[in-house]
PDB file of C-alpha atoms in Angstrom:
ATOM      1  CA  MET A   1     -24.543 -87.508 154.915  1.00 47.00           C
ATOM      2  CA  ALA A   2     -21.774 -84.885 153.578  1.00 50.00           C
ATOM      3  CA  GLN A   3     -23.058 -81.488 153.789  1.00 51.00           C
ATOM      4  CA  VAL A   4     -22.614 -79.848 149.937  1.00 50.00           C
ATOM      5  CA  ASP A   5     -21.853 -75.674 149.398  1.00 50.00           C
ATOM      6  CA  GLN A   6     -23.426 -74.866 146.891  1.00 52.00           C
ATOM      7  CA  ALA A   7     -22.940 -71.136 145.725  1.00 50.00           C
ATOM      8  CA  SER A   8     -25.894 -69.329 143.778  1.00 53.00           C
ATOM      9  CA  ASP A   9     -25.583 -68.219 140.274  1.00 55.00           C
ATOM     10  CA  ASP A  10     -25.741 -65.133 139.673  1.00 55.00           C
ATOM     11  CA  SER A  11     -24.703 -65.276 136.273  1.00 60.00           C
ATOM     12  CA  ASP A  12     -28.137 -64.237 134.925  1.00 60.00           C
ATOM     13  CA  ALA A  13     -28.497 -61.500 138.438  1.00 58.00           C
ATOM     14  CA  ILE A  14     -29.142 -57.552 136.825  1.00 68.00           C
ATOM     15  CA  GLU A  15     -26.631 -55.250 139.007  1.00 71.00           C
ATOM     16  CA  ILE A  16     -28.128 -51.857 139.734  1.00 65.00           C
ATOM     17  CA  LYS A  17     -25.956 -48.828 139.897  1.00 69.00           C
ATOM     18  CA  ASN A  18     -26.682 -46.627 142.578  1.00 62.00           C
ATOM     19  CA  ASP A  19     -26.988 -42.905 141.612  1.00 66.00           C
ATOM     20  CA  ALA A  20     -27.705 -41.780 144.412  1.00 63.00           C
ATOM     21  CA  LEU A  21     -25.309 -39.005 145.561  1.00 63.00           C
ATOM     22  CA  THR A  22     -22.486 -39.974 148.554  1.00 63.00           C
ATOM     23  CA  GLU A  23     -20.249 -37.554 150.081  1.00 64.00           C
ATOM     24  CA  LYS A  24     -17.380 -38.593 150.866  1.00 66.00           C
ATOM     25  CA  ARG A  25     -16.590 -37.278 153.695  1.00 66.00           C
ATOM     26  CA  ALA A  26     -12.424 -36.265 154.754  1.00 68.00           C
ATOM     27  CA  LEU A  27     -11.465 -37.568 158.045  1.00 64.00           C
ATOM     28  CA  SER A  28     -14.000 -39.354 158.490  1.00 68.00           C
ATOM     29  CA  ARG A  29     -11.942 -42.687 159.557  1.00 69.00           C
ATOM     30  CA  VAL A  30     -10.137 -40.239 162.224  1.00 69.00           C
ATOM     31  CA  GLU A  31     -10.603 -41.214 165.595  1.00 70.00           C
ATOM     32  CA  ARG A  32     -13.313 -38.887 167.304  1.00 68.00           C
ATOM     33  CA  GLN A  33     -12.806 -38.884 170.771  1.00 77.00           C
ATOM     34  CA  LEU A  34     -11.050 -34.801 171.433  1.00 75.00           C
ATOM     35  CA  ASN A  35      -9.862 -34.718 174.470  1.00 79.00           C
ATOM     36  CA  ASP A  36      -9.996 -30.491 176.302  1.00 81.00           C
ATOM     37  CA  ASP A  37      -6.696 -29.512 174.858  1.00 83.00           C
ATOM     38  CA  GLU A  38      -7.547 -30.922 170.944  1.00 81.00           C
ATOM     39  CA  LEU A  39     -10.911 -29.198 171.269  1.00 81.00           C
ATOM     40  CA  LYS A  40      -9.364 -25.472 171.718  1.00 84.00           C
ATOM     41  CA  HIS A  41      -7.949 -25.665 168.258  1.00 85.00           C
ATOM     42  CA  PRO A  42     -10.372 -23.258 165.725  1.00 87.00           C
ATOM     43  CA  GLY A  43      -9.397 -25.942 163.273  1.00 87.00           C
ATOM     44  CA  VAL A  44     -10.602 -28.587 164.853  1.00 83.00           C
ATOM     45  CA  GLN A  45     -14.240 -26.227 165.685  1.00 85.00           C
ATOM     46  CA  LYS A  46     -14.194 -25.057 161.706  1.00 89.00           C
ATOM     47  CA  MET A  47     -15.344 -29.534 161.226  1.00 86.00           C
ATOM     48  CA  ILE A  48     -17.521 -29.495 164.175  1.00 86.00           C
ATOM     49  CA  LEU A  49     -19.101 -26.332 162.488  1.00 90.00           C
ATOM     50  CA  ASP A  50     -18.959 -27.690 159.226  1.00 91.00           C
ATOM     51  CA  ARG A  51     -20.411 -31.187 161.092  1.00 88.00           C
ATOM     52  CA  LEU A  52     -22.968 -29.191 162.496  1.00 90.00           C
ATOM     53  CA  HIS A  53     -24.387 -27.154 159.471  1.00 93.00           C
ATOM     54  CA  VAL A  54     -24.174 -30.667 157.109  1.00 91.00           C
ATOM     55  CA  ALA A  55     -26.129 -31.922 160.236  1.00 92.00           C
ATOM     56  CA  GLU A  56     -28.666 -28.622 160.919  1.00 93.00           C
ATOM     57  CA  ASN A  57     -28.579 -28.935 156.449  1.00 92.00           C
ATOM     58  CA  ASN A  58     -30.602 -32.830 156.365  1.00 92.00           C
ATOM     59  CA  ILE A  59     -33.226 -31.606 159.381  1.00 92.00           C
ATOM     60  CA  SER A  60     -34.566 -28.675 157.130  1.00 91.00           C
ATOM     61  CA  THR A  61     -34.802 -31.153 154.510  1.00 91.00           C
ATOM     62  CA  LEU A  62     -36.406 -34.239 157.130  1.00 89.00           C
ATOM     63  CA  GLU A  63     -38.855 -31.928 158.270  1.00 92.00           C
ATOM     64  CA  ARG A  64     -39.639 -30.714 155.057  1.00 91.00           C
ATOM     65  CA  PHE A  65     -40.521 -34.258 153.737  1.00 89.00           C
ATOM     66  CA  ARG A  66     -42.275 -34.999 157.359  1.00 90.00           C
ATOM     67  CA  ALA A  67     -44.961 -32.248 157.254  1.00 90.00           C
ATOM     68  CA  ALA A  68     -45.406 -32.323 153.101  1.00 90.00           C
ATOM     69  CA  TYR A  69     -46.279 -37.028 154.603  1.00 90.00           C
ATOM     70  CA  TYR A  70     -48.550 -36.246 156.517  1.00 90.00           C
ATOM     71  CA  ASP A  71     -50.640 -33.638 154.872  1.00 91.00           C
ATOM     72  CA  VAL A  72     -50.609 -36.530 151.773  1.00 91.00           C
ATOM     73  CA  LYS A  73     -51.620 -38.065 154.740  1.00 91.00           C
ATOM     74  CA  SER A  74     -54.323 -36.391 156.067  1.00 91.00           C
ATOM     75  CA  LYS A  75     -54.813 -35.901 151.944  1.00 91.00           C
ATOM     76  CA  LEU A  76     -55.851 -39.886 151.704  1.00 90.00           C
ATOM     77  CA  ALA A  77     -58.298 -39.906 155.382  1.00 90.00           C
ATOM     78  CA  VAL A  78     -60.703 -37.876 153.552  1.00 89.00           C
ATOM     79  CA  ALA A  79     -60.200 -39.371 149.740  1.00 88.00           C
ATOM     80  CA  GLU A  80     -60.428 -42.936 151.244  1.00 88.00           C
ATOM     81  CA  SER A  81     -63.727 -42.140 153.984  1.00 85.00           C
ATOM     82  CA  SER A  82     -65.331 -41.021 150.704  1.00 81.00           C
ATOM     83  CA  SER A  83     -64.499 -43.651 148.828  1.00 84.00           C
ATOM     84  CA  LYS A  84     -67.132 -45.129 151.399  1.00 83.00           C
ATOM     85  CA  ARG A  85     -69.184 -43.102 151.255  1.00 78.00           C
ATOM     86  CA  VAL A  86     -69.885 -43.034 147.588  1.00 77.00           C
ATOM     87  CA  ALA A  87     -68.850 -47.502 148.465  1.00 80.00           C
ATOM     88  CA  SER A  88     -71.890 -46.846 150.708  1.00 78.00           C
ATOM     89  CA  LEU A  89     -74.453 -44.965 148.089  1.00 74.00           C
ATOM     90  CA  ASP A  90     -73.758 -47.059 145.482  1.00 77.00           C
ATOM     91  CA  ALA A  91     -74.576 -50.361 147.638  1.00 79.00           C
ATOM     92  CA  LEU A  92     -77.742 -48.842 149.381  1.00 76.00           C
ATOM     93  CA  GLN A  93     -78.884 -47.404 145.205  1.00 77.00           C
ATOM     94  CA  SER A  94     -78.801 -50.647 143.800  1.00 79.00           C
ATOM     95  CA  ALA A  95     -80.447 -51.858 146.491  1.00 79.00           C
ATOM     96  CA  ALA A  96     -83.301 -49.583 145.606  1.00 75.00           C
ATOM     97  CA  LEU A  97     -82.624 -50.491 142.137  1.00 77.00           C
ATOM     98  CA  GLY A  98     -83.411 -54.032 143.528  1.00 79.00           C
ATOM     99  CA  VAL A  99     -86.518 -54.278 145.627  1.00 76.00           C
ATOM    100  CA  GLY A 100     -88.178 -51.541 143.525  1.00 74.00           C
ATOM    101  CA  CYS A 101     -87.430 -53.678 140.335  1.00 77.00           C
ATOM    102  CA  LEU A 102     -88.757 -56.364 141.452  1.00 77.00           C
ATOM    103  CA  VAL A 103     -91.484 -54.850 143.417  1.00 75.00           C
ATOM    104  CA  LEU A 104     -93.175 -53.074 140.719  1.00 74.00           C
ATOM    105  CA  GLY A 105     -92.530 -56.168 138.661  1.00 77.00           C
ATOM    106  CA  TYR A 106     -95.023 -58.007 141.083  1.00 73.00           C
ATOM    107  CA  LEU A 107     -97.868 -55.445 139.957  1.00 72.00           C
ATOM    108  CA  PRO A 108     -99.209 -57.013 138.426  1.00 75.00           C
ATOM    109  CA  THR A 109    -100.626 -59.761 140.184  1.00 76.00           C
ATOM    110  CA  ALA A 110    -101.313 -57.164 143.650  1.00 70.00           C
ATOM    111  CA  TRP A 111    -103.233 -54.933 140.775  1.00 72.00           C
ATOM    112  CA  GLY A 112    -106.520 -55.799 142.256  1.00 74.00           C
ATOM    113  CA  ASN A 113    -105.839 -56.511 145.835  1.00 76.00           C
ATOM    114  CA  TRP A 114    -105.518 -53.469 147.665  1.00 76.00           C
ATOM    115  CA  PRO A 115    -103.689 -53.764 150.042  1.00 77.00           C
ATOM    116  CA  LEU A 116    -100.758 -55.386 147.961  1.00 75.00           C
ATOM    117  CA  THR A 117    -100.281 -51.612 146.052  1.00 74.00           C
ATOM    118  CA  PHE A 118    -100.015 -49.877 147.962  1.00 77.00           C
ATOM    119  CA  VAL A 119     -97.249 -51.303 149.418  1.00 76.00           C
ATOM    120  CA  VAL A 120     -95.830 -51.870 144.894  1.00 75.00           C
ATOM    121  CA  PHE A 121     -96.655 -47.898 145.907  1.00 77.00           C
ATOM    122  CA  PHE A 122     -94.540 -47.940 148.602  1.00 78.00           C
ATOM    123  CA  GLY A 123     -91.944 -49.845 146.640  1.00 75.00           C
ATOM    124  CA  GLY A 124     -92.367 -47.429 144.044  1.00 76.00           C
ATOM    125  CA  VAL A 125     -91.545 -44.410 146.231  1.00 79.00           C
ATOM    126  CA  GLY A 126     -89.126 -45.785 148.131  1.00 75.00           C
ATOM    127  CA  LEU A 127     -87.071 -46.812 143.948  1.00 75.00           C
ATOM    128  CA  VAL A 128     -87.353 -43.225 142.574  1.00 77.00           C
ATOM    129  CA  GLY A 129     -86.076 -41.650 146.398  1.00 77.00           C
ATOM    130  CA  GLY A 130     -83.384 -43.727 146.676  1.00 72.00           C
ATOM    131  CA  SER A 131     -82.420 -43.341 143.451  1.00 72.00           C
ATOM    132  CA  VAL A 132     -83.074 -39.532 143.281  1.00 76.00           C
ATOM    133  CA  TRP A 133     -81.057 -39.585 146.660  1.00 72.00           C
ATOM    134  CA  SER A 134     -78.221 -41.832 145.743  1.00 67.00           C
ATOM    135  CA  LYS A 135     -77.272 -39.333 143.096  1.00 69.00           C
ATOM    136  CA  TRP A 136     -78.162 -35.979 144.827  1.00 72.00           C
ATOM    137  CA  SER A 137     -75.448 -36.874 147.262  1.00 66.00           C
ATOM    138  CA  ASN A 138     -72.645 -38.043 144.743  1.00 61.00           C
ATOM    139  CA  LYS A 139     -73.101 -34.903 143.556  1.00 61.00           C
TER     140      LYS A 139
END
């Protein structure tokens, strides 16, 4: 079987321009290894100092980004923890409401039987207590 080469169809591709500032440095294609005699020239030393200055500026910018990253990361961890707490309290409130409603719905059947009436009473206390505790904890 003959293999058919297919070219990609870029006719409907959207070209995206890179708006990032790219600095083109002078002498970027010059050989970078220098011997001792070349390093003694003031021009070479000034170019090395210029590159060092640019590198230090880049490092300080990246350090600010790193500090901001860890600050946001710690705030995110606190927010996720708070979100889990609120979700668990919401589940507790829903369970207390469900059990309380079931127990209160069982009240007419248990009215003549005192032990069942006490169970219903404690279920109602659990319903009200769970709802109040959940609402108080979410403030």
